[in-house]
PDB file of C-alpha atoms in Angstrom:
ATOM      1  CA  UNK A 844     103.714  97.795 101.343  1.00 75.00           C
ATOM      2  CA  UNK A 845     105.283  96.581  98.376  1.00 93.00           C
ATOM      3  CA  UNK A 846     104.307  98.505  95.019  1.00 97.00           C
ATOM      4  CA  UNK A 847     102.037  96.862  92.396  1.00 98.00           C
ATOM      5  CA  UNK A 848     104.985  96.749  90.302  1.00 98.00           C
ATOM      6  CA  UNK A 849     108.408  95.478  90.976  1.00 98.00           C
ATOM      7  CA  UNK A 850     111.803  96.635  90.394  1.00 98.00           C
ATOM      8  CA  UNK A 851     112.739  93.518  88.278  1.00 98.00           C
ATOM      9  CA  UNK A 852     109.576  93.936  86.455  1.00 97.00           C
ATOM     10  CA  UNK A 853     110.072  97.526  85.398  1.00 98.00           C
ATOM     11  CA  UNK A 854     113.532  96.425  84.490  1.00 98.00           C
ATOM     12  CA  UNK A 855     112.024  93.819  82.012  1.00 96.00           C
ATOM     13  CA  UNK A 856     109.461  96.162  80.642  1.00 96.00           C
ATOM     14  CA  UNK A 857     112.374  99.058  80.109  1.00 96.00           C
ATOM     15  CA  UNK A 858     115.083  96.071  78.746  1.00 96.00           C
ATOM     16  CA  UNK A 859     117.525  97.565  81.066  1.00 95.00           C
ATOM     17  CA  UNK A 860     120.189  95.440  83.326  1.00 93.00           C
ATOM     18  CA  UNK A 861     122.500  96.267  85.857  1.00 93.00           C
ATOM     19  CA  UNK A 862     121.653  98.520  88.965  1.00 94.00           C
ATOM     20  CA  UNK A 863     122.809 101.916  87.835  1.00 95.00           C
ATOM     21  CA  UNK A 864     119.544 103.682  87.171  1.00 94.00           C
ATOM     22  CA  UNK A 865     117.532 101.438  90.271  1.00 96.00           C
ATOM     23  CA  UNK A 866     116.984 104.748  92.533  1.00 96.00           C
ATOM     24  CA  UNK A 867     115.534 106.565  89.299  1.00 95.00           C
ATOM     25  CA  UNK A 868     112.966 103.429  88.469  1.00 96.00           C
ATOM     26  CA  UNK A 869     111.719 103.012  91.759  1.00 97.00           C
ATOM     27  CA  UNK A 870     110.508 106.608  92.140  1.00 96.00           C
ATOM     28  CA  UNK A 871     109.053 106.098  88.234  1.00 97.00           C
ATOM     29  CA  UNK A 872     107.264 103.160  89.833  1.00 98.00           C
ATOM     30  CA  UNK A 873     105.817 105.002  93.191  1.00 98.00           C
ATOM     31  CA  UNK A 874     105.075 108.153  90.753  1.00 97.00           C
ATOM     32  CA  UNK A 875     102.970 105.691  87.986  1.00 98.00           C
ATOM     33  CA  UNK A 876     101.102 104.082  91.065  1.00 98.00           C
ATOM     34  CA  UNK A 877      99.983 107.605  91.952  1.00 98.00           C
ATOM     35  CA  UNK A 878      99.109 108.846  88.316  1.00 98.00           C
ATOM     36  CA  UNK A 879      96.845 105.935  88.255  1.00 98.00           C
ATOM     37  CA  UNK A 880      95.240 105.951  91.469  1.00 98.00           C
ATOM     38  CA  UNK A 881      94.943 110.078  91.198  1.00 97.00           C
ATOM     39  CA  UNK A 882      92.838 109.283  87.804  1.00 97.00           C
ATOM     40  CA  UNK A 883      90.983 106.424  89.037  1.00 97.00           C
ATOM     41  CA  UNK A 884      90.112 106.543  92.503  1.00 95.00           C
ATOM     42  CA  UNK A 885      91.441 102.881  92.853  1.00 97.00           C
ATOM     43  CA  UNK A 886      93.993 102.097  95.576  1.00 98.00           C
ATOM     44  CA  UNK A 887      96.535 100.293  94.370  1.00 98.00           C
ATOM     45  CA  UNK A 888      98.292  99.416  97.259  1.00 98.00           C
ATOM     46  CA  UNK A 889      96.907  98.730 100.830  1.00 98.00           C
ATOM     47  CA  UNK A 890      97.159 101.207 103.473  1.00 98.00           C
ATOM     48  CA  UNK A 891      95.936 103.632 106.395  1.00 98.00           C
ATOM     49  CA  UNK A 892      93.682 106.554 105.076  1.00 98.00           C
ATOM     50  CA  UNK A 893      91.854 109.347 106.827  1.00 98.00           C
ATOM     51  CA  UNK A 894      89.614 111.201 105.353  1.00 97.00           C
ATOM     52  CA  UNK A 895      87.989 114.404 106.752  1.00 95.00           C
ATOM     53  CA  UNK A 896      84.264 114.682 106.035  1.00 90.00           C
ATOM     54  CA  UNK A 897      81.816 117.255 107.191  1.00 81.00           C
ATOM     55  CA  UNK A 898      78.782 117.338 109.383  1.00 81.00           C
ATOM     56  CA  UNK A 899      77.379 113.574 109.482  1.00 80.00           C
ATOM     57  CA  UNK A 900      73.470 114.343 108.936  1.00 76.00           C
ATOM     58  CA  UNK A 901      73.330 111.995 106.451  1.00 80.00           C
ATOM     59  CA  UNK A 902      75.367 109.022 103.987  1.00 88.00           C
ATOM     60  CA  UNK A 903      78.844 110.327 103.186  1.00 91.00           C
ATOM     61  CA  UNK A 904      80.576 109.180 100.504  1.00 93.00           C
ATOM     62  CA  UNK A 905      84.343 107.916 101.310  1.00 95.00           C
ATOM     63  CA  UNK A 906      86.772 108.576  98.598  1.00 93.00           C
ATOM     64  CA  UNK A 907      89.138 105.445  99.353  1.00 94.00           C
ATOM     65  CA  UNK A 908      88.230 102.063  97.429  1.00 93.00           C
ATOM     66  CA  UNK A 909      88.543  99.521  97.440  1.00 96.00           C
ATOM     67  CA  UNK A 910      88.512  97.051 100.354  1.00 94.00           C
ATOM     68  CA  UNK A 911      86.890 100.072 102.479  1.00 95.00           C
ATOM     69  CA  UNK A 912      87.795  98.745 106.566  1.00 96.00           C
ATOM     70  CA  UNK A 913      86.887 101.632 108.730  1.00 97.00           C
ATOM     71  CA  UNK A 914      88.826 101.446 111.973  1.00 97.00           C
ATOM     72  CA  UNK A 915      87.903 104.855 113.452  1.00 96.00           C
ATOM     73  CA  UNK A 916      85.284 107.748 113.439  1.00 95.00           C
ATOM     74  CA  UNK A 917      85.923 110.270 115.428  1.00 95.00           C
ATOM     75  CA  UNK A 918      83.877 114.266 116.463  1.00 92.00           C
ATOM     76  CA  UNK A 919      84.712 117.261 116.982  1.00 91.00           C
ATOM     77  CA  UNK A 920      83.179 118.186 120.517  1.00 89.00           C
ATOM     78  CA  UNK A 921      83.834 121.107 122.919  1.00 87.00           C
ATOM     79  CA  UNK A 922      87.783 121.299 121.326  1.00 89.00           C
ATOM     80  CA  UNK A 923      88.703 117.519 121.520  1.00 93.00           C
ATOM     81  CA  UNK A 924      88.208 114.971 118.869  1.00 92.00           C
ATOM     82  CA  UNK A 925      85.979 112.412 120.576  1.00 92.00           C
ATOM     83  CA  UNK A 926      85.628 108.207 119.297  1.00 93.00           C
ATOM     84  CA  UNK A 927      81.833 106.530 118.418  1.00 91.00           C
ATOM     85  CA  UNK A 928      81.697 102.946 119.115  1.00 90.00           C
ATOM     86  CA  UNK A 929      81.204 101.161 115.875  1.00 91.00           C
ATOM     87  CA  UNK A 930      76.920 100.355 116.918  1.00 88.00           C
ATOM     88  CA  UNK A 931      76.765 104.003 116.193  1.00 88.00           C
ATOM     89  CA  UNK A 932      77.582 104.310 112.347  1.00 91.00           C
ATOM     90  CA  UNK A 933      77.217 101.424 109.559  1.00 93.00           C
ATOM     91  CA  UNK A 934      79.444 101.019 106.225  1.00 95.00           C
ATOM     92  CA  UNK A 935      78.624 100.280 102.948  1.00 94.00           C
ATOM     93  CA  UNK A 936      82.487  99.233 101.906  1.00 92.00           C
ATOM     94  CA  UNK A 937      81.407  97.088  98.965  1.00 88.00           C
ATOM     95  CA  UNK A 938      79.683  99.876  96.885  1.00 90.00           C
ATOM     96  CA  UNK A 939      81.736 102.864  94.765  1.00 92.00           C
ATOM     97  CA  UNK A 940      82.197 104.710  96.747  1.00 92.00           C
ATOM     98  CA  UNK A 941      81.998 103.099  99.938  1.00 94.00           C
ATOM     99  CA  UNK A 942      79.847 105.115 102.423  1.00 94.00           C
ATOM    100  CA  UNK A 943      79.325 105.835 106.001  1.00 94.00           C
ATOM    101  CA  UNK A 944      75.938 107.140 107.624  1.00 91.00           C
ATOM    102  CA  UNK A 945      75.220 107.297 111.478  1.00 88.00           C
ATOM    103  CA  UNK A 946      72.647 104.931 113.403  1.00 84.00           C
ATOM    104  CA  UNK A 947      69.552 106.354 114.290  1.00 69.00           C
ATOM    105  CA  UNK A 948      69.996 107.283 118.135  1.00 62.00           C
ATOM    106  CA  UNK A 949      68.177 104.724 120.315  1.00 57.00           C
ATOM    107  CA  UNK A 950      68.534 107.042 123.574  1.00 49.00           C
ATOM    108  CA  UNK A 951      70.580 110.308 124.352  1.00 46.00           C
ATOM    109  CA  UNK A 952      72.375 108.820 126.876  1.00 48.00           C
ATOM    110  CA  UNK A 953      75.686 106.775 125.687  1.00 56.00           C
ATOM    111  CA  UNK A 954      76.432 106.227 121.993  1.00 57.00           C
ATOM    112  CA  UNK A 955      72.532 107.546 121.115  1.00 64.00           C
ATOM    113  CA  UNK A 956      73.955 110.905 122.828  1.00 71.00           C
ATOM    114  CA  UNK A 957      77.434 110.492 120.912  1.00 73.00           C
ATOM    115  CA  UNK A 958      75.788 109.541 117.581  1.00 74.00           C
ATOM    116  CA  UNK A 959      73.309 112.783 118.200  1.00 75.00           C
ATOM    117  CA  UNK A 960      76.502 115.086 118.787  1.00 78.00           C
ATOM    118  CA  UNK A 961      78.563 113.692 115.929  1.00 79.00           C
ATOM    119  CA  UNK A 962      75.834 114.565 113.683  1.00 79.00           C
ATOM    120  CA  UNK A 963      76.290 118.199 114.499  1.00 81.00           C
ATOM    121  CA  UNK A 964      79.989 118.214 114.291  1.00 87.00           C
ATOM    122  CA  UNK A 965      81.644 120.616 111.937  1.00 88.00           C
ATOM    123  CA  UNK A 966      84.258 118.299 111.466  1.00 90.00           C
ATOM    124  CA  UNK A 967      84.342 114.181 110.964  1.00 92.00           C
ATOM    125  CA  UNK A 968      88.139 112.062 110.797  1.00 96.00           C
ATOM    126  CA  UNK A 969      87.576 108.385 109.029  1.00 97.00           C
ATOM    127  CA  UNK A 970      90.403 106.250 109.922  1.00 98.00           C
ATOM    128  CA  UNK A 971      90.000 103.239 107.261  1.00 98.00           C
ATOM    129  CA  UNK A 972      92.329 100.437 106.032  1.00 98.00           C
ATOM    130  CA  UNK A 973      91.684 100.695 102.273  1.00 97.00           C
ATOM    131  CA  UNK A 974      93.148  99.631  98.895  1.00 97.00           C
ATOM    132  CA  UNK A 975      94.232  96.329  96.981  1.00 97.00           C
ATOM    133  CA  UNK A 976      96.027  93.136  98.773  1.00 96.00           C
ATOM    134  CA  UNK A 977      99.357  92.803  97.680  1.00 96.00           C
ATOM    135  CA  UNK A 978      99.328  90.852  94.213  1.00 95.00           C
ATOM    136  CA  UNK A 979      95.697  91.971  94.177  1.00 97.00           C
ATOM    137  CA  UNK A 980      95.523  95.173  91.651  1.00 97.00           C
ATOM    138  CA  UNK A 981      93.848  94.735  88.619  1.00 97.00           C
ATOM    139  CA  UNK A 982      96.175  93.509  85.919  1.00 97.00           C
ATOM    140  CA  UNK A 983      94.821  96.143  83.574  1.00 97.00           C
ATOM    141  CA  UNK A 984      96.097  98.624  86.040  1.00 98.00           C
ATOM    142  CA  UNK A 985      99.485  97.040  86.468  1.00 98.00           C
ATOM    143  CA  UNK A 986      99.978  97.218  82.862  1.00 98.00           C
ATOM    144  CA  UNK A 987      98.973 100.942  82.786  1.00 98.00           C
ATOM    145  CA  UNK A 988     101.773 101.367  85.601  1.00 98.00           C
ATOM    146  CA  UNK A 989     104.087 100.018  82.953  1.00 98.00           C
ATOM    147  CA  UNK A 990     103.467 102.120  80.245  1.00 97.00           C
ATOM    148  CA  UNK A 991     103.950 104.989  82.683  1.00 97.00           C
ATOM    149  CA  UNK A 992     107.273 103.904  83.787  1.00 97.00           C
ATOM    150  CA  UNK A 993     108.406 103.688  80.196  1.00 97.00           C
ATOM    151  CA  UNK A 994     107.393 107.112  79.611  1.00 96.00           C
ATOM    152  CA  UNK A 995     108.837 108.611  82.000  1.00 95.00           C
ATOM    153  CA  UNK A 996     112.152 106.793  81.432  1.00 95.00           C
ATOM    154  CA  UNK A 997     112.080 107.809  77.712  1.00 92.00           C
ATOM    155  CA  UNK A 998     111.200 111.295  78.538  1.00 85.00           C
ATOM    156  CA  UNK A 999     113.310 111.538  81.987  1.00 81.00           C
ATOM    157  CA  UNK A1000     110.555 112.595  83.813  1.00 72.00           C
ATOM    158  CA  UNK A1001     107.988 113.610  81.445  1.00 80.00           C
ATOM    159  CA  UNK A1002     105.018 112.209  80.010  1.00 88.00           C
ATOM    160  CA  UNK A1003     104.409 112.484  76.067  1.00 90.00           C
ATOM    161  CA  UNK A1004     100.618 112.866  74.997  1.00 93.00           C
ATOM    162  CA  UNK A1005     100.746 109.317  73.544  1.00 94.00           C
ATOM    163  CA  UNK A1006     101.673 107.844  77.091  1.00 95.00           C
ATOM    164  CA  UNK A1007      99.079 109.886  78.654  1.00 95.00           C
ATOM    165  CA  UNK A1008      96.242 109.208  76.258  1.00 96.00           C
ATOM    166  CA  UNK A1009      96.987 105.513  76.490  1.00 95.00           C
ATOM    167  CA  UNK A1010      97.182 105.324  80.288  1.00 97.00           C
ATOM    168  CA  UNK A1011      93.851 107.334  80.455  1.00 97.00           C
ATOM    169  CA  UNK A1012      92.385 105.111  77.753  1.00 96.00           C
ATOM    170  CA  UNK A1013      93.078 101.854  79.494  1.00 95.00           C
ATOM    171  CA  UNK A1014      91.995 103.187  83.362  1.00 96.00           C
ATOM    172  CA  UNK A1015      88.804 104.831  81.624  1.00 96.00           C
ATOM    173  CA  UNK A1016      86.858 101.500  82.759  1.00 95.00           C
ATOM    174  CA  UNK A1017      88.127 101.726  86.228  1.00 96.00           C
ATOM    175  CA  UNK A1018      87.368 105.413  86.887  1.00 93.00           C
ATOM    176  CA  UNK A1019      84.203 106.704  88.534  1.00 86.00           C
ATOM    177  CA  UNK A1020      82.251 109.043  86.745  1.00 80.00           C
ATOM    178  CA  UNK A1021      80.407 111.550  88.617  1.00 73.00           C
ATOM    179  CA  UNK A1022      77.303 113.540  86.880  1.00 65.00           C
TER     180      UNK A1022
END
């Protein structure tokens, strides 16, 4: 999974040559990915995600996005974590956030009897593929990845107030606001 931003480019944005300081950038890279996608939800790079939800009465909402592909929902029944087929929940992966409800049992035998327990379950795993193709994040983002790298550079580590109020200020139209 190769980060939204490369070594080479964080090089050019920081004006530095050579390969002295390479182990320090690339963490400066992985730890900007993760500022952004803490404050905005957005997943910058591809990847496997599981998410633990609660009972499944109704639509949960998943926090991963975007690109939601969910590969796995799984129960807690009688101590053991048990699969539904995919006929017995649907996915909204397009929406912010994505979301994942149950099918209305047709039957309580089969899946209408799995889809029946799961919505009783205390406890619900989401196995999803999730996040940005490579080459796929927003540029906006990218460039907020950059600023980030620079800071931390400067500061060895720390971010100034500037940095941070101009990384927040360009990912405010990519956050979700909740009410």
């Amino acid at each position: 999974m190769p980060e939204p931003v490369s070594l080479e480019l964080a090089k050019l944005q920081l004006r530095l040559g050579g390969t002295a300081e390479n182990a320090l950038i690339e963490q400066s890279i992985t730890a900007a990915r993760e500022w952004v996608e803490k404050y905005t939800g957005h997943l910058l790079v591809r990847r496997e995600v599981v998410e633990v939800v609660g009972p499944l009465r109704s639509t949960v909402n998943l926090s991963a996005w975007p690109d939601v592909d969910v590969t796995k929902v799984e129960y807690l029944a009688g101590g053991a974590m048990v699969s539904l087929d995919a006929a017995d929940y649907r996915v909204a992966p397009i929406q912010r956030p994505a979301q994942l409800a149950l099918v209305a049992p047709s039957g309580w035998s089969g899946s209408g009897a799995r889809a029946a327990a799961a919505a009783s379950s205390p406890v619900i795993t989401v196995t999803m593929q999730a996040g940005y193709a490579d080459g796929a994040a927003p540029a906006a983002l990218v460039r907020v990845m950059l600023v980030l790298i620079a800071a931390m550079y400067d500061g060895r580590g720390s971010l100034s107030d500037a940095a941070i109020a101009s990384a927040t200020g360009l990912c405010r139209p990519y956050k979700l606001w909740r009410v």
